[in-house]
Tab-separated table of C-alpha atoms in Angstrom:
chain	number	residue	atom	x	y	z
O	20	MET	CA	-7.954	10.170	16.341
O	21	ARG	CA	-11.344	10.719	14.762
O	22	LYS	CA	-10.951	13.990	12.985
O	23	ARG	CA	-8.091	16.041	11.546
O	24	LYS	CA	-8.642	19.690	10.465
O	25	GLY	CA	-12.378	18.967	10.500
O	26	TYR	CA	-11.995	15.914	8.216
O	27	PRO	CA	-12.848	12.379	9.227
O	28	VAL	CA	-9.595	10.185	9.347
O	29	TYR	CA	-9.268	6.506	8.524
O	30	PRO	CA	-6.753	3.963	9.322
O	31	LEU	CA	-4.212	2.856	6.673
O	32	THR	CA	-4.964	-0.291	4.683
O	33	ALA	CA	-2.626	-3.247	4.424
O	34	ALA	CA	-1.285	-1.948	1.092
O	35	GLN	CA	-0.554	1.270	2.649
O	36	LYS	CA	1.013	-0.151	5.788
O	37	PHE	CA	3.420	-2.162	3.576
O	38	HIS	CA	4.917	0.932	2.025
O	39	PHE	CA	4.806	2.805	5.384
O	40	PHE	CA	6.652	-0.220	7.047
O	41	TYR	CA	9.566	-0.361	4.747
O	42	GLN	CA	9.981	3.463	4.431
O	43	ASN	CA	10.248	3.675	8.193
O	44	TYR	CA	13.174	1.342	8.170
O	45	CYS	CA	14.937	2.894	5.232
O	46	PRO	CA	17.429	5.719	5.833
O	47	LYS	CA	16.276	7.233	2.434
O	48	LYS	CA	12.566	8.471	2.837
O	49	GLU	CA	12.341	8.919	-0.872
O	50	VAL	CA	12.215	5.177	-1.471
O	51	VAL	CA	8.340	5.427	-1.836
O	52	ASN	CA	8.562	8.241	-4.508
O	53	ILE	CA	7.319	7.399	-8.017
O	54	GLY	CA	8.397	10.084	-10.617
O	55	THR	CA	6.994	10.028	-14.244
O	56	SER	CA	6.493	12.387	-17.137
O	57	LEU	CA	4.105	12.303	-20.223
O	58	THR	CA	4.954	14.582	-23.138
O	59	ILE	CA	3.429	14.977	-26.531
O	60	GLN	CA	4.744	16.687	-29.764
O	61	VAL	CA	1.868	19.357	-29.768
O	62	GLU	CA	1.797	22.995	-28.611
O	63	LEU	CA	-0.199	23.206	-25.544
O	64	ASP	CA	-2.466	25.807	-24.087
O	65	TRP	CA	-0.948	26.048	-20.732
O	66	ASP	CA	-3.959	27.697	-19.090
O	67	VAL	CA	-6.156	25.196	-20.361
O	68	LEU	CA	-3.881	22.513	-19.171
O	69	LYS	CA	-3.616	24.044	-15.627
O	70	LYS	CA	-7.424	23.990	-15.480
O	71	SER	CA	-7.502	20.330	-16.552
O	72	ILE	CA	-4.980	19.465	-13.722
O	73	TYR	CA	-7.174	21.142	-11.035
O	74	LYS	CA	-10.271	19.581	-12.445
O	75	ALA	CA	-8.383	16.096	-12.274
O	76	TYR	CA	-7.608	16.770	-8.618
O	77	GLU	CA	-11.290	17.623	-7.961
O	78	ARG	CA	-12.356	14.344	-9.654
O	79	CYS	CA	-9.539	12.079	-7.865
O	80	GLU	CA	-9.720	11.788	-4.013
O	81	SER	CA	-6.559	9.958	-3.425
O	82	MET	CA	-4.486	12.845	-5.032
O	83	ARG	CA	-5.925	15.100	-2.340
O	84	LEU	CA	-4.897	12.582	0.500
O	85	ARG	CA	-3.069	13.642	3.590
O	86	PHE	CA	-1.577	11.864	6.659
O	87	ALA	CA	-1.506	12.462	10.285
O	88	LEU	CA	0.097	10.724	13.262
O	89	ASP	CA	-1.539	10.449	16.675
O	90	LYS	CA	0.393	10.536	19.929
O	91	GLU	CA	1.363	6.756	19.758
O	92	GLY	CA	2.824	7.361	16.288
O	93	THR	CA	-0.136	5.682	14.371
O	94	CYS	CA	-0.681	6.850	11.043
O	95	TYR	CA	-4.153	7.998	9.855
O	96	GLN	CA	-5.349	9.332	6.330
O	97	TYR	CA	-7.820	11.919	5.336
O	98	VAL	CA	-9.020	13.592	2.025
O	99	VAL	CA	-9.116	17.379	1.860
O	100	ASP	CA	-11.784	19.092	-0.225
O	101	LYS	CA	-9.673	20.747	-2.870
O	102	GLU	CA	-6.126	21.261	-4.053
O	103	GLU	CA	-5.228	25.021	-4.144
O	104	ARG	CA	-1.387	24.858	-4.662
O	105	ASP	CA	0.031	26.651	-7.694
O	106	ILE	CA	0.915	24.423	-10.566
O	107	GLU	CA	4.501	25.097	-11.630
O	108	TYR	CA	5.719	25.604	-15.311
O	109	VAL	CA	9.387	24.823	-16.243
O	110	ASP	CA	10.894	25.468	-19.662
O	111	PHE	CA	13.745	23.356	-20.303
O	112	SER	CA	14.682	25.253	-23.546
O	113	GLY	CA	18.428	25.749	-23.763
O	114	LYS	CA	19.272	22.639	-21.923
O	115	THR	CA	20.085	19.187	-23.372
O	116	MET	CA	17.621	16.400	-22.906
O	117	GLU	CA	20.233	14.758	-20.460
O	118	GLU	CA	20.294	17.871	-18.264
O	119	ALA	CA	16.475	18.037	-18.223
O	120	GLU	CA	16.151	14.436	-17.194
O	121	GLU	CA	18.919	14.839	-14.595
O	122	ILE	CA	16.876	17.924	-13.041
O	123	MET	CA	13.646	15.750	-12.909
O	124	ARG	CA	15.652	12.850	-11.414
O	125	GLY	CA	16.465	15.166	-8.856
O	126	TRP	CA	12.965	16.127	-8.089
O	127	THR	CA	12.064	12.427	-7.771
O	128	GLN	CA	14.702	12.183	-4.957
O	129	VAL	CA	12.789	14.725	-2.735
O	130	PRO	CA	10.736	13.088	-0.051
O	131	PHE	CA	7.468	14.527	0.871
O	132	LYS	CA	6.702	15.889	4.388
O	133	LEU	CA	4.557	13.164	6.190
O	134	GLU	CA	2.066	15.113	8.034
O	135	ASP	CA	-0.882	17.345	6.775
O	136	SER	CA	1.195	17.850	3.448
O	137	PRO	CA	0.324	17.060	-0.214
O	138	MET	CA	1.568	13.735	-1.326
O	139	ASN	CA	2.299	14.632	-4.969
O	140	ARG	CA	3.813	17.291	-7.203
O	141	ILE	CA	2.814	18.302	-10.784
O	142	VAL	CA	4.976	20.389	-13.081
O	143	MET	CA	4.000	21.575	-16.625
O	144	ILE	CA	7.196	21.033	-18.703
O	145	HIS	CA	8.483	21.966	-22.179
O	146	THR	CA	11.450	19.752	-22.974
O	147	PRO	CA	14.353	20.539	-25.115
O	148	ASP	CA	13.225	18.065	-28.030
O	149	GLY	CA	10.085	20.241	-28.428
O	150	PHE	CA	7.726	18.051	-26.612
O	151	ASN	CA	5.169	19.579	-23.864
O	152	GLY	CA	3.365	18.051	-21.002
O	153	ILE	CA	3.686	17.026	-17.365
O	154	TYR	CA	6.037	15.745	-14.729
O	155	LEU	CA	4.126	13.955	-11.938
O	156	LEU	CA	5.573	12.711	-8.566
O	157	VAL	CA	3.433	10.849	-6.272
O	158	ASP	CA	4.176	9.009	-2.868
O	159	HIS	CA	3.576	5.270	-3.358
O	160	LYS	CA	1.321	5.304	-0.151
O	161	THR	CA	-1.177	7.163	-1.999
O	162	MET	CA	-0.947	6.000	-5.504
O	163	ASP	CA	0.318	3.032	-7.564
O	164	ALA	CA	1.423	2.846	-11.119
O	165	GLN	CA	-1.985	1.858	-12.498
O	166	SER	CA	-3.804	4.874	-10.526
O	167	LEU	CA	-1.231	7.176	-11.744
O	168	ILE	CA	-1.698	6.268	-15.338
O	169	CYS	CA	-5.421	6.584	-14.767
O	170	PHE	CA	-4.931	10.169	-13.396
O	171	MET	CA	-2.692	11.176	-16.332
O	172	LYS	CA	-5.204	9.834	-18.782
O	173	ASP	CA	-7.937	11.812	-17.043
O	174	ILE	CA	-5.810	15.264	-17.396
O	175	ILE	CA	-5.351	14.499	-21.204
O	176	GLU	CA	-9.038	13.628	-21.661
O	177	LEU	CA	-10.273	16.752	-19.715
O	178	TYR	CA	-7.742	18.907	-21.882
O	179	CYS	CA	-8.816	17.360	-25.202
O	180	ASN	CA	-12.628	17.682	-24.318
O	181	GLU	CA	-11.939	21.394	-23.865
O	182	MET	CA	-9.536	21.915	-26.790
O	183	TYR	CA	-11.060	19.589	-29.623
O	184	GLU	CA	-14.665	19.151	-30.988
O	185	GLY	CA	-16.107	15.730	-30.660
O	186	VAL	CA	-13.704	14.450	-27.730
O	187	PRO	CA	-16.271	13.465	-25.040
O	188	TYR	CA	-15.903	14.465	-21.512
O	189	PRO	CA	-14.295	11.649	-19.602
O	190	LYS	CA	-16.527	9.403	-17.245
O	191	ASP	CA	-16.310	10.126	-13.482
O	192	MET	CA	-13.595	8.469	-11.369
O	193	SER	CA	-14.887	6.313	-8.516
O	194	SER	CA	-14.531	7.304	-4.996
O	195	TYR	CA	-11.349	6.360	-3.094
O	196	ILE	CA	-13.012	6.548	0.335
O	197	GLU	CA	-15.813	4.182	-0.589
O	198	GLN	CA	-13.150	1.581	-1.656
O	199	LEU	CA	-10.999	2.422	1.430
O	200	LYS	CA	-14.050	1.511	3.710
O	201	LYS	CA	-14.588	-1.731	1.908
O	202	ASP	CA	-11.001	-2.763	2.555
O	203	LEU	CA	-11.048	-1.576	6.060
O	204	ALA	CA	-14.336	-3.717	6.583
O	205	TYR	CA	-12.627	-6.707	5.018
O	206	GLU	CA	-9.410	-6.119	7.432
O	207	ALA	CA	-11.681	-6.019	10.359
O	208	GLY	CA	-12.091	-9.791	10.557
O	209	SER	CA	-14.390	-10.485	7.860
O	210	LYS	CA	-15.538	-14.165	6.563
O	211	ALA	CA	-13.479	-13.453	3.397
O	212	GLN	CA	-10.320	-12.505	5.413
O	213	GLU	CA	-10.664	-15.666	7.352
O	214	LYS	CA	-10.860	-17.796	4.117
O	215	ASP	CA	-7.836	-15.855	2.740
O	216	THR	CA	-5.701	-16.421	5.725
O	217	LYS	CA	-6.364	-20.172	5.690
O	218	PHE	CA	-5.406	-20.263	2.180
O	219	PHE	CA	-2.048	-18.577	2.585
O	220	GLU	CA	-1.242	-20.197	5.901
O	221	LYS	CA	-1.758	-23.572	4.446
O	222	ILE	CA	0.589	-22.804	1.600
O	223	ILE	CA	3.186	-21.437	4.008
O	224	GLU	CA	3.030	-24.386	6.278
O	225	SER	CA	2.985	-27.128	3.383
O	226	SER	CA	6.890	-26.903	3.103
O	227	GLU	CA	9.775	-24.526	3.364
O	228	PRO	CA	10.824	-22.745	0.096
O	229	ILE	CA	14.487	-22.443	-0.892
O	230	TYR	CA	16.723	-19.526	-2.123
O	231	ASN	CA	17.836	-19.484	-5.725
O	232	GLY	CA	20.661	-16.956	-6.504
O	233	LEU	CA	21.120	-14.863	-9.611
O	234	ARG	CA	24.332	-16.390	-10.679
O	235	GLY	CA	23.832	-19.755	-8.787
O	236	PRO	CA	23.830	-21.008	-5.124
O	237	LYS	CA	27.057	-19.257	-3.806
O	238	ARG	CA	24.907	-17.054	-1.446
O	239	LEU	CA	22.991	-20.026	-0.092
O	240	LEU	CA	26.419	-21.927	0.229
O	241	ASP	CA	27.980	-19.087	2.057
O	242	ALA	CA	25.047	-18.790	4.471
O	243	ARG	CA	25.166	-22.636	5.163
O	244	LYS	CA	28.975	-22.095	6.013
O	245	GLU	CA	28.324	-19.141	8.027
O	246	THR	CA	25.503	-20.759	10.167
O	247	LYS	CA	27.130	-24.197	10.160
O	248	ASN	CA	23.712	-25.601	8.989
O	249	PRO	CA	24.041	-27.681	5.752
O	250	ASN	CA	20.152	-27.756	5.574
O	251	LEU	CA	19.696	-23.905	5.591
O	252	ARG	CA	17.297	-22.895	2.793
O	253	ALA	CA	17.370	-19.062	3.043
O	254	ALA	CA	20.136	-16.297	2.172
O	255	VAL	CA	20.567	-12.581	2.504
O	256	ASP	CA	19.698	-11.012	-0.881
O	257	VAL	CA	20.314	-7.304	-0.121
O	258	SER	CA	23.607	-5.154	0.538
O	259	ASP	CA	24.227	-2.771	3.488
O	260	SER	CA	23.295	0.191	1.102
O	261	VAL	CA	19.902	1.156	-0.311
O	262	ASP	CA	21.472	3.143	-3.081
O	263	SER	CA	19.898	1.917	-6.287
O	264	ALA	CA	20.149	2.334	-10.095
O	265	LEU	CA	17.607	1.650	-12.906
O	266	ASP	CA	18.771	-0.372	-15.957
O	267	ILE	CA	16.368	-0.667	-18.735
O	268	PHE	CA	16.471	-3.261	-21.540
O	269	HIS	CA	14.436	-3.001	-24.605
O	270	LEU	CA	12.794	-5.800	-26.602
O	271	GLU	CA	11.838	-4.766	-30.143
O	272	GLU	CA	8.292	-4.686	-31.478
O	273	GLU	CA	8.541	-7.898	-33.595
O	274	PRO	CA	9.855	-10.299	-30.894
O	275	THR	CA	7.271	-8.743	-28.469
O	276	LYS	CA	4.566	-9.608	-30.939
O	277	ARG	CA	5.628	-13.093	-31.072
O	278	LEU	CA	5.479	-13.401	-27.186
O	279	MET	CA	1.986	-11.721	-27.318
O	280	GLU	CA	0.731	-14.047	-30.110
O	281	PHE	CA	1.956	-17.183	-27.913
O	282	CYS	CA	-0.113	-15.673	-25.022
O	283	GLU	CA	-3.322	-15.239	-27.322
O	284	LYS	CA	-3.126	-18.697	-28.757
O	285	TYR	CA	-2.755	-20.352	-25.363
O	286	HIS	CA	-5.034	-18.028	-23.359
O	287	VAL	CA	-2.450	-17.178	-20.856
O	288	SER	CA	-1.370	-13.653	-19.754
O	289	LEU	CA	2.129	-12.397	-20.386
O	290	VAL	CA	2.918	-12.497	-16.655
O	291	CYS	CA	2.645	-16.325	-16.789
O	292	LEU	CA	5.093	-16.348	-19.541
O	293	LEU	CA	7.442	-14.011	-17.820
O	294	MET	CA	7.220	-16.009	-14.652
O	295	MET	CA	7.804	-19.103	-16.394
O	296	GLY	CA	11.009	-17.647	-18.105
O	297	LEU	CA	12.368	-16.342	-14.869
O	298	ARG	CA	11.804	-19.383	-12.923
O	299	THR	CA	13.432	-21.547	-15.622
O	300	TYR	CA	16.527	-19.238	-15.562
O	301	PHE	CA	16.836	-19.692	-11.720
O	302	GLN	CA	16.246	-23.557	-12.150
O	303	LYS	CA	19.093	-23.526	-14.789
O	304	MET	CA	21.473	-21.477	-12.592
O	305	ASN	CA	20.881	-23.381	-9.277
O	306	GLY	CA	19.734	-26.799	-10.224
O	307	ASN	CA	16.572	-26.620	-8.183
O	308	ASP	CA	13.046	-27.508	-9.430
O	309	ASP	CA	11.695	-25.379	-6.408
O	310	VAL	CA	11.765	-21.584	-7.274
O	311	SER	CA	10.192	-18.701	-5.512
O	312	ILE	CA	9.870	-15.112	-6.949
O	313	ASN	CA	7.822	-12.085	-5.312
O	314	SER	CA	4.925	-11.314	-7.569
O	315	THR	CA	2.765	-8.240	-7.341
O	316	ILE	CA	-1.014	-8.296	-7.722
O	317	ALA	CA	-2.750	-4.902	-8.798
O	318	ARG	CA	-6.437	-5.725	-7.001
O	319	ARG	CA	-8.216	-3.946	-9.594
O	320	ALA	CA	-10.673	-6.419	-10.826
O	321	THR	CA	-13.793	-4.210	-10.902
O	322	LEU	CA	-14.460	-0.850	-12.573
O	323	LYS	CA	-14.737	0.910	-9.315
O	324	GLU	CA	-11.437	-0.496	-8.131
O	325	LYS	CA	-9.743	0.425	-11.463
O	326	LYS	CA	-10.826	4.045	-11.276
O	327	CYS	CA	-10.586	4.728	-7.543
O	328	GLY	CA	-6.995	5.868	-7.418
O	329	GLY	CA	-4.899	5.047	-4.397
O	330	THR	CA	-2.447	2.070	-3.872
O	331	ARG	CA	-3.773	-1.272	-4.175
O	332	ILE	CA	-0.878	-3.471	-4.897
O	333	HIS	CA	-0.258	-6.434	-2.762
O	334	SER	CA	2.926	-8.608	-3.182
O	335	PHE	CA	3.343	-12.077	-2.380
O	336	PRO	CA	6.028	-14.977	-2.901
O	337	PHE	CA	5.014	-17.055	-5.944
O	338	ARG	CA	6.595	-20.591	-5.651
O	339	THR	CA	6.682	-23.300	-8.282
O	340	ILE	CA	8.055	-26.709	-8.284
O	341	ILE	CA	8.322	-27.802	-11.943
O	342	SER	CA	10.446	-30.711	-12.702
O	343	GLU	CA	12.636	-30.767	-15.858
O	344	ASP	CA	10.652	-33.612	-17.363
O	345	ARG	CA	7.607	-31.473	-17.614
O	346	THR	CA	6.865	-29.375	-20.941
O	347	PHE	CA	7.291	-25.709	-21.188
O	348	LEU	CA	3.563	-25.286	-21.900
O	349	ASP	CA	2.704	-27.445	-18.733
O	350	GLY	CA	4.787	-25.069	-16.671
O	351	VAL	CA	2.976	-21.979	-18.137
O	352	TYR	CA	-0.424	-23.649	-17.584
O	353	GLU	CA	0.499	-24.568	-13.954
O	354	ILE	CA	1.558	-20.857	-13.328
O	355	ARG	CA	-1.768	-19.662	-14.733
O	356	GLU	CA	-3.874	-21.780	-12.482
O	357	LYS	CA	-1.822	-20.954	-9.345
O	358	GLN	CA	-2.063	-17.345	-10.061
O	359	ASN	CA	-5.830	-17.390	-10.687
O	360	GLU	CA	-5.981	-19.138	-7.240
O	361	MET	CA	-3.895	-16.375	-5.712
O	362	PHE	CA	-5.843	-13.625	-7.351
O	363	ARG	CA	-9.016	-14.888	-5.572
O	364	HIS	CA	-7.259	-14.355	-2.179
O	365	ALA	CA	-5.084	-11.463	-2.860
O	366	ASN	CA	-6.708	-9.091	-0.411
O	367	TYR	CA	-4.866	-10.748	2.274
O	368	ASP	CA	-2.185	-8.764	4.171
O	369	PRO	CA	1.197	-9.414	2.878
O	370	VAL	CA	2.835	-8.246	6.011
O	371	ALA	CA	0.734	-10.878	7.771
O	372	TYR	CA	2.087	-13.375	5.182
O	373	PHE	CA	5.730	-12.707	5.865
O	374	ALA	CA	5.124	-12.449	9.671
O	375	HIS	CA	3.409	-15.970	9.594
O	376	ARG	CA	6.326	-17.412	7.454
O	377	GLY	CA	8.648	-15.987	9.695
O	378	LYS	CA	7.249	-17.742	12.663
O	379	VAL	CA	7.062	-21.197	10.823
O	380	TYR	CA	10.585	-20.894	9.483
O	381	PRO	CA	12.539	-18.426	11.770
O	382	GLN	CA	15.379	-16.674	9.923
O	383	GLU	CA	18.031	-14.380	11.303
O	384	ASN	CA	19.648	-11.419	9.595
O	385	GLY	CA	16.854	-10.817	7.069
O	386	ARG	CA	17.449	-14.009	5.226
O	387	THR	CA	14.821	-14.626	2.310
O	388	TYR	CA	13.935	-17.269	-0.400
O	389	GLU	CA	13.047	-14.749	-3.146
O	390	PRO	CA	15.954	-13.231	-5.197
O	391	MET	CA	13.666	-10.728	-7.058
O	392	SER	CA	10.253	-9.177	-7.463
O	393	LEU	CA	8.255	-9.105	-10.798
O	394	THR	CA	5.436	-6.556	-11.834
O	395	TYR	CA	3.963	-6.447	-15.359
O	396	GLN	CA	2.228	-3.219	-16.198
O	397	PRO	CA	-0.248	-4.241	-19.108
O	398	LEU	CA	-1.479	-0.428	-19.274
O	399	THR	CA	-0.161	1.769	-21.787
O	400	LEU	CA	-1.739	5.122	-22.462
O	401	LYS	CA	-2.109	4.178	-26.162
O	402	GLU	CA	-5.066	1.929	-25.609
O	403	LYS	CA	-6.326	4.014	-22.852
O	404	GLY	CA	-7.503	7.062	-24.457
O	405	LEU	CA	-4.530	8.642	-26.335
O	406	ASP	CA	-5.635	6.725	-29.552
O	407	LYS	CA	-8.244	9.424	-30.141
O	408	LEU	CA	-5.601	11.992	-30.917
O	409	GLY	CA	-4.627	10.360	-34.138
O	410	ASP	CA	-0.849	9.932	-34.702
O	411	ILE	CA	0.288	12.537	-32.184
O	412	ARG	CA	3.611	11.300	-30.966
O	413	TYR	CA	4.210	11.182	-27.155
O	414	LYS	CA	6.583	9.871	-24.727
O	415	THR	CA	6.344	8.490	-21.109
O	416	LYS	CA	9.293	8.117	-18.737
O	417	TRP	CA	9.891	6.796	-15.239
O	418	TYR	CA	12.505	8.390	-13.053
O	419	PRO	CA	14.347	6.272	-10.365
O	420	ASN	CA	14.198	7.669	-6.759
O	421	GLY	CA	17.632	6.285	-6.066
O	422	ALA	CA	16.723	3.915	-3.231
O	423	THR	CA	15.292	0.514	-2.921
O	424	THR	CA	15.021	-1.876	0.054
O	425	GLN	CA	15.134	-4.778	-2.274
O	426	GLY	CA	17.906	-6.495	-4.109
O	427	MET	CA	16.127	-6.444	-7.513
O	428	TYR	CA	12.874	-5.505	-8.855
O	429	LEU	CA	11.778	-6.014	-12.398
O	430	THR	CA	8.839	-4.065	-14.061
O	431	VAL	CA	7.927	-5.071	-17.421
O	432	MET	CA	5.810	-2.534	-19.349
O	433	HIS	CA	4.835	-1.724	-23.127
O	434	ARG	CA	6.667	1.056	-24.874
O	435	PRO	CA	4.101	3.902	-26.037
O	436	ASP	CA	5.858	4.520	-29.388
O	437	ASP	CA	6.111	0.945	-30.803
O	438	ASN	CA	4.400	-1.516	-28.203
O	439	GLY	CA	7.774	-3.328	-27.592
O	440	LEU	CA	8.567	-4.324	-24.228
O	441	ASP	CA	10.780	-2.372	-21.602
O	442	PHE	CA	12.324	-4.333	-18.898
O	443	SER	CA	13.165	-2.019	-16.170
O	444	PHE	CA	15.317	-3.361	-13.316
O	445	GLU	CA	15.651	-1.435	-10.297
O	446	HIS	CA	18.492	-2.951	-8.075
O	447	GLN	CA	20.753	-1.980	-5.214
O	448	LYS	CA	23.907	-1.078	-6.822
O	449	LYS	CA	26.183	-3.139	-4.242
O	450	ALA	CA	23.701	-6.300	-4.296
O	451	VAL	CA	23.343	-6.729	-8.236
O	452	SER	CA	25.567	-5.412	-11.018
O	453	ARG	CA	24.511	-4.260	-14.604
O	454	GLU	CA	26.554	-7.323	-16.006
O	455	GLU	CA	24.522	-9.816	-13.767
O	456	LEU	CA	21.361	-7.976	-15.239
O	457	GLU	CA	22.579	-8.263	-18.797
O	458	TYR	CA	23.194	-11.942	-18.276
O	459	LEU	CA	19.742	-12.604	-16.812
O	460	TYR	CA	18.036	-10.701	-19.476
O	461	TYR	CA	19.923	-12.442	-22.213
O	462	TYR	CA	19.049	-15.914	-20.952
O	463	LEU	CA	15.352	-14.850	-20.012
O	464	CYS	CA	14.801	-13.838	-23.571
O	465	ARG	CA	16.457	-16.995	-24.985
O	466	ILE	CA	14.178	-19.418	-22.615
O	467	MET	CA	11.082	-17.490	-23.385
O	468	PHE	CA	11.575	-17.739	-27.348
O	469	LYS	CA	12.685	-21.281	-27.145
O	470	GLY	CA	9.580	-22.002	-25.231
O	471	VAL	CA	7.236	-20.017	-27.262
O	472	GLU	CA	8.626	-21.731	-30.535
O	473	ASN	CA	8.556	-25.203	-29.029
O	474	PRO	CA	5.933	-25.456	-26.315
O	475	ASP	CA	6.169	-29.129	-26.114
O	476	LEU	CA	9.898	-29.071	-25.330
O	477	THR	CA	10.680	-30.166	-21.668
O	478	VAL	CA	12.133	-27.608	-19.266
O	479	GLY	CA	15.137	-29.820	-18.992
O	480	ASP	CA	15.751	-29.664	-22.808
O	481	ILE	CA	15.193	-25.951	-22.927
O	482	ILE	CA	17.720	-25.476	-20.128
O	483	LYS	CA	20.313	-27.689	-22.054
O	484	LEU	CA	19.551	-25.946	-25.442
O	485	VAL	CA	19.990	-22.379	-24.222
């Protein structure tokens, strides 16, 4: 396929293929939907808001993305010139907040038609608590959380520029197509790709990871019994149902500040601290020094990458072997070094990673070594443009799409109102219970705070103390 409806078409990138791949196998096609709302405690001029939304569409190529399939079923993408759909307005007055949120959850669970169809939906909303703003639904193959936040911020800044004196017109977005061409050139067998392949294949071939269960080694022991292989190192982590729930735990502002101060003092990112906390929890529960967790990488190092929209997330297993006699701080530093190394090679295709690992260590029945995935979202709108509005209160909310192909996925992000942390666990209802998550969250916090207060304590001591 060269053209579609007069537009040049392009293949999918590795990041898009990853979403396309699991959506294909998932009975619930809405598994790739991301639903969110942003509302502020201000009367809005709906006409100006609508104009700002159209303008934001015009400035962001990936929000005008379409897909098309050829005769073989290969998926291509193209960008249309403009978005002409009407922007809906829904007034939730007369309903409760619970009812309004239930309706928006319902919107989030409607999959998009794949071919030649818009891959997002925007609704202007007035909520029962007197806030006004937008609900935004996107398909993960076209946007990720960072580009979605960037797009929302663009709408706000365009609106504020129109409505308030002295608010500058926002700087241009960068081109999605330009970035896409770079990604495709990399994937077409570049020197950089060769280097990255070598890096990851060496890691995979060095030795086999081992599965650590959320509540201990039961799943692994069951898998060993079932296969009559006492040396088996992988286990099934998911259930036979993709139905998911979203459970959110809130860490208050003051303790969050203590974690952030530790990160500043020792020049590490919060994701290193979270990873150290999680891996120590699994070490405590399973008695293994060897822990593997999926970690997502945003791949937005340059300004052009930050502002080009699209989906750029790659996810790889992140394995650490940290013995109990090492100090907590040692562990955090090792994670930082390993992460920096991985970032340098993060353009590598995650599907190729899992394919190579599957060849080196063949597993049946979808057995895996990673009990969960971790994403940290450092972006909040507060530091990204909303500070110009003074003390206007605003709220952001994410809505679950009701399906996940992973047993458990943790996203950690900052709350807009007080900068505390939200730990959002999306999990398969049949694979992981809320009680198990409460237990994990409780111990994760205890481990992190014990480590932050006594960075020279050994991992073994921390495990004993909590």
